[in-house]
Amino acid sequence: VVSTQSTGSSGINAEYGQGKEVTGSAGRRVIPGNVLEIGWMLLKYAQIAHKKELRKQVQGVFIEDMYKAAWDPNHGGIFSSLDVDGLSPTDLTWNMKQWWPVTEAMISLIMAYKISGERKFLNDFSRVFDYAMVHFREPGHGEWYGYADVEGRVTHTFKGGPQKGCFHVPRCLWMCARLVRDIVAMGGVEKVEKLETK
């Protein structure tokens, strides 16, 4: 379960069990892909239920703050895990780039743009989209690779395996296509045309 109890700059803290906070590095571990996924699900709920305050909180904490914390400013991509207090993550693959957090970021950012109209979400979506197309998509045979090192170089050349199946990528592309179509129907923006040419 993810709460908005603030113990670090991201305002996200993990809690497990029966309402008892886990201490140490395990309690400070945050999985950005999970937070972003929860973010777009809560954002959709807030929109349907007309809960404006929840929408603002979700856009701020679960999407904007998490994206800013998880985006690698040096090499691009979304980190696999973080320490909520900014300490060194103990997960040995924390700085690896994986396909599924990127898909969750794409969905949450384009949905936040559609609902809020705030250009920053569209700009961030475009950045993540471009990263995915350059580092994960294989143009020759389709599908995406699943794993890249911190600099974005593919580390595993298989496209399916025990952890990576045919779920996140098709769901992401389908949802993003629908959201972009909705944005265009609502008056759209010229930046969305860029996505159709890739």
GROMACS .gro file of C-alpha atoms in nm:
model
  198
    1VAL     CA    1   0.000   0.000   0.000
    2VAL     CA    2   0.129   0.349  -0.075
    3SER     CA    3   0.034   0.638   0.146
    4THR     CA    4   0.092   1.010   0.114
    5GLN     CA    5   0.256   1.031   0.455
    6SER     CA    6   0.550   1.259   0.392
    7THR     CA    7   0.886   1.146   0.522
    8GLY     CA    8   1.092   1.258   0.226
    9SER     CA    9   1.085   1.506  -0.057
   10SER     CA   10   0.863   1.287  -0.274
   11GLY     CA   11   0.585   1.266  -0.016
   12ILE     CA   12   0.552   0.891  -0.074
   13ASN     CA   13   0.613   0.627   0.191
   14ALA     CA   14   0.554   0.254   0.187
   15GLU     CA   15   0.351   0.084   0.456
   16TYR     CA   16   0.293  -0.289   0.489
   17GLY     CA   17   0.111  -0.527   0.713
   18GLN     CA   18  -0.151  -0.411   0.956
   19GLY     CA   19  -0.099  -0.038   0.939
   20LYS     CA   20   0.249  -0.062   1.087
   21GLU     CA   21   0.520   0.130   0.911
   22VAL     CA   22   0.821  -0.075   0.812
   23THR     CA   23   1.144   0.084   0.931
   24GLY     CA   24   1.485   0.086   0.767
   25SER     CA   25   1.561   0.055   0.398
   26ALA     CA   26   1.265  -0.178   0.332
   27GLY     CA   27   1.023   0.085   0.458
   28ARG     CA   28   1.186   0.359   0.253
   29ARG     CA   29   1.183   0.161  -0.074
   30VAL     CA   30   0.956   0.303  -0.342
   31ILE     CA   31   0.883   0.140  -0.677
   32PRO     CA   32   0.808   0.430  -0.916
   33GLY     CA   33   0.625   0.210  -1.167
   34ASN     CA   34   0.378   0.103  -0.897
   35VAL     CA   35   0.324   0.458  -0.773
   36LEU     CA   36   0.264   0.589  -1.127
   37GLU     CA   37   0.025   0.302  -1.201
   38ILE     CA   38  -0.170   0.369  -0.882
   39GLY     CA   39  -0.162   0.736  -0.981
   40TRP     CA   40  -0.337   0.695  -1.314
   41MET     CA   41  -0.592   0.457  -1.164
   42LEU     CA   42  -0.673   0.704  -0.884
   43LEU     CA   43  -0.678   0.990  -1.134
   44LYS     CA   44  -0.934   0.809  -1.346
   45TYR     CA   45  -1.143   0.738  -1.033
   46ALA     CA   46  -1.121   1.102  -0.920
   47GLN     CA   47  -1.237   1.218  -1.262
   48ILE     CA   48  -1.532   0.978  -1.276
   49ALA     CA   49  -1.633   1.051  -0.914
   50HIS     CA   50  -1.589   1.430  -0.958
   51LYS     CA   51  -1.343   1.448  -0.669
   52LYS     CA   52  -1.145   1.761  -0.753
   53GLU     CA   53  -0.927   1.764  -0.440
   54LEU     CA   54  -0.832   1.400  -0.485
   55ARG     CA   55  -0.748   1.469  -0.850
   56LYS     CA   56  -0.516   1.755  -0.751
   57GLN     CA   57  -0.347   1.544  -0.483
   58VAL     CA   58  -0.299   1.248  -0.719
   59GLN     CA   59  -0.165   1.468  -0.998
   60GLY     CA   60   0.076   1.632  -0.757
   61VAL     CA   61   0.202   1.347  -0.540
   62PHE     CA   62   0.148   1.025  -0.732
   63ILE     CA   63   0.223   1.155  -1.081
   64GLU     CA   64   0.421   1.481  -1.087
   65ASP     CA   65   0.634   1.426  -0.775
   66MET     CA   66   0.696   1.059  -0.852
   67TYR     CA   67   0.788   1.129  -1.213
   68LYS     CA   68   1.032   1.404  -1.110
   69ALA     CA   69   1.194   1.177  -0.851
   70ALA     CA   70   1.212   0.874  -1.081
   71TRP     CA   71   1.327   1.034  -1.408
   72ASP     CA   72   1.703   0.995  -1.457
   73PRO     CA   73   1.828   1.348  -1.535
   74ASN     CA   74   2.158   1.218  -1.674
   75HIS     CA   75   2.052   0.935  -1.905
   76GLY     CA   76   1.672   0.949  -1.920
   77GLY     CA   77   1.438   0.668  -1.830
   78ILE     CA   78   1.261   0.578  -1.507
   79PHE     CA   79   1.461   0.429  -1.219
   80SER     CA   80   1.338   0.088  -1.101
   81SER     CA   81   1.335   0.178  -0.733
   82LEU     CA   82   1.419   0.469  -0.506
   83ASP     CA   83   1.477   0.546  -0.141
   84VAL     CA   84   1.207   0.786  -0.024
   85ASP     CA   85   1.454   0.978   0.192
   86GLY     CA   86   1.705   1.015  -0.091
   87LEU     CA   87   1.952   0.769   0.059
   88SER     CA   88   2.131   0.512  -0.154
   89PRO     CA   89   1.875   0.248  -0.258
   90THR     CA   90   1.960  -0.100  -0.134
   91ASP     CA   91   1.798  -0.272  -0.434
   92LEU     CA   92   2.095  -0.375  -0.650
   93THR     CA   93   1.903  -0.305  -0.973
   94TRP     CA   94   1.759   0.030  -0.859
   95ASN     CA   95   1.905   0.228  -1.149
   96MET     CA   96   1.819  -0.026  -1.418
   97LYS     CA   97   1.560   0.092  -1.668
   98GLN     CA   98   1.269  -0.147  -1.723
   99TRP     CA   99   0.989  -0.136  -1.976
  100TRP     CA  100   0.694  -0.141  -1.738
  101PRO     CA  101   0.766   0.173  -1.529
  102VAL     CA  102   0.803   0.358  -1.860
  103THR     CA  103   0.460   0.237  -1.971
  104GLU     CA  104   0.303   0.345  -1.642
  105ALA     CA  105   0.468   0.688  -1.673
  106MET     CA  106   0.335   0.726  -2.028
  107ILE     CA  107  -0.022   0.645  -1.924
  108SER     CA  108  -0.019   0.862  -1.611
  109LEU     CA  109   0.134   1.165  -1.781
  110ILE     CA  110  -0.089   1.172  -2.089
  111MET     CA  111  -0.395   1.111  -1.869
  112ALA     CA  112  -0.290   1.395  -1.638
  113TYR     CA  113  -0.254   1.620  -1.942
  114LYS     CA  114  -0.595   1.523  -2.080
  115ILE     CA  115  -0.768   1.587  -1.748
  116SER     CA  116  -0.578   1.898  -1.635
  117GLY     CA  117  -0.471   2.058  -1.963
  118GLU     CA  118  -0.138   2.144  -1.799
  119ARG     CA  119   0.129   2.148  -2.070
  120LYS     CA  120   0.402   2.016  -1.838
  121PHE     CA  121   0.236   1.673  -1.840
  122LEU     CA  122   0.234   1.663  -2.220
  123ASN     CA  123   0.600   1.767  -2.231
  124ASP     CA  124   0.694   1.496  -1.982
  125PHE     CA  125   0.487   1.239  -2.171
  126SER     CA  126   0.672   1.329  -2.492
  127ARG     CA  127   1.006   1.286  -2.316
  128VAL     CA  128   0.912   0.940  -2.183
  129PHE     CA  129   0.758   0.838  -2.517
  130ASP     CA  130   1.077   0.937  -2.701
  131TYR     CA  131   1.288   0.744  -2.451
  132ALA     CA  132   1.077   0.430  -2.498
  133MET     CA  133   1.091   0.450  -2.876
  134VAL     CA  134   1.471   0.490  -2.877
  135HIS     CA  135   1.568   0.248  -2.600
  136PHE     CA  136   1.303  -0.026  -2.579
  137ARG     CA  137   1.126  -0.058  -2.915
  138GLU     CA  138   1.286  -0.282  -3.173
  139PRO     CA  139   1.189  -0.132  -3.510
  140GLY     CA  140   1.267  -0.445  -3.713
  141HIS     CA  141   1.041  -0.695  -3.539
  142GLY     CA  142   0.814  -0.500  -3.310
  143GLU     CA  143   0.754  -0.536  -2.937
  144TRP     CA  144   0.985  -0.386  -2.679
  145TYR     CA  145   1.291  -0.510  -2.503
  146GLY     CA  146   1.236  -0.513  -2.130
  147TYR     CA  147   1.561  -0.422  -1.965
  148ALA     CA  148   1.828  -0.157  -2.012
  149ASP     CA  149   2.121  -0.044  -1.801
  150VAL     CA  150   2.144   0.299  -1.643
  151GLU     CA  151   2.262   0.452  -1.972
  152GLY     CA  152   1.976   0.298  -2.170
  153ARG     CA  153   2.164   0.012  -2.339
  154VAL     CA  154   1.958  -0.305  -2.377
  155THR     CA  155   2.086  -0.571  -2.135
  156HIS     CA  156   1.857  -0.861  -2.225
  157THR     CA  157   1.768  -0.925  -2.590
  158PHE     CA  158   1.461  -1.141  -2.527
  159LYS     CA  159   1.124  -0.969  -2.545
  160GLY     CA  160   0.929  -1.210  -2.329
  161GLY     CA  161   1.020  -1.414  -2.027
  162PRO     CA  162   0.926  -1.502  -1.670
  163GLN     CA  163   0.863  -1.137  -1.574
  164LYS     CA  164   0.787  -0.972  -1.909
  165GLY     CA  165   0.479  -1.088  -2.091
  166CYS     CA  166   0.241  -0.937  -2.342
  167PHE     CA  167   0.055  -0.702  -2.108
  168HIS     CA  168   0.214  -0.368  -2.018
  169VAL     CA  169   0.317  -0.259  -2.367
  170PRO     CA  170  -0.012  -0.333  -2.548
  171ARG     CA  171  -0.216  -0.185  -2.261
  172CYS     CA  172   0.001   0.127  -2.259
  173LEU     CA  173  -0.010   0.182  -2.634
  174TRP     CA  174  -0.385   0.117  -2.650
  175MET     CA  175  -0.460   0.352  -2.358
  176CYS     CA  176  -0.226   0.623  -2.484
  177ALA     CA  177  -0.374   0.605  -2.835
  178ARG     CA  178  -0.725   0.645  -2.691
  179LEU     CA  179  -0.618   0.934  -2.467
  180VAL     CA  180  -0.440   1.111  -2.754
  181ARG     CA  181  -0.749   1.061  -2.974
  182ASP     CA  182  -0.963   1.214  -2.697
  183ILE     CA  183  -0.723   1.509  -2.666
  184VAL     CA  184  -0.735   1.570  -3.041
  185ALA     CA  185  -1.117   1.547  -3.036
  186MET     CA  186  -1.124   1.805  -2.754
  187GLY     CA  187  -0.929   2.053  -2.963
  188GLY     CA  188  -0.592   1.886  -2.928
  189VAL     CA  189  -0.249   2.037  -2.953
  190GLU     CA  190   0.002   2.041  -3.233
  191LYS     CA  191   0.257   1.843  -3.027
  192VAL     CA  192   0.035   1.534  -3.043
  193GLU     CA  193   0.090   1.518  -3.421
  194LYS     CA  194   0.455   1.434  -3.354
  195LEU     CA  195   0.352   1.104  -3.195
  196GLU     CA  196   0.167   0.992  -3.507
  197THR     CA  197   0.479   1.017  -3.722
  198LYS     CA  198   0.689   0.775  -3.514
   0.00000   0.00000   0.00000
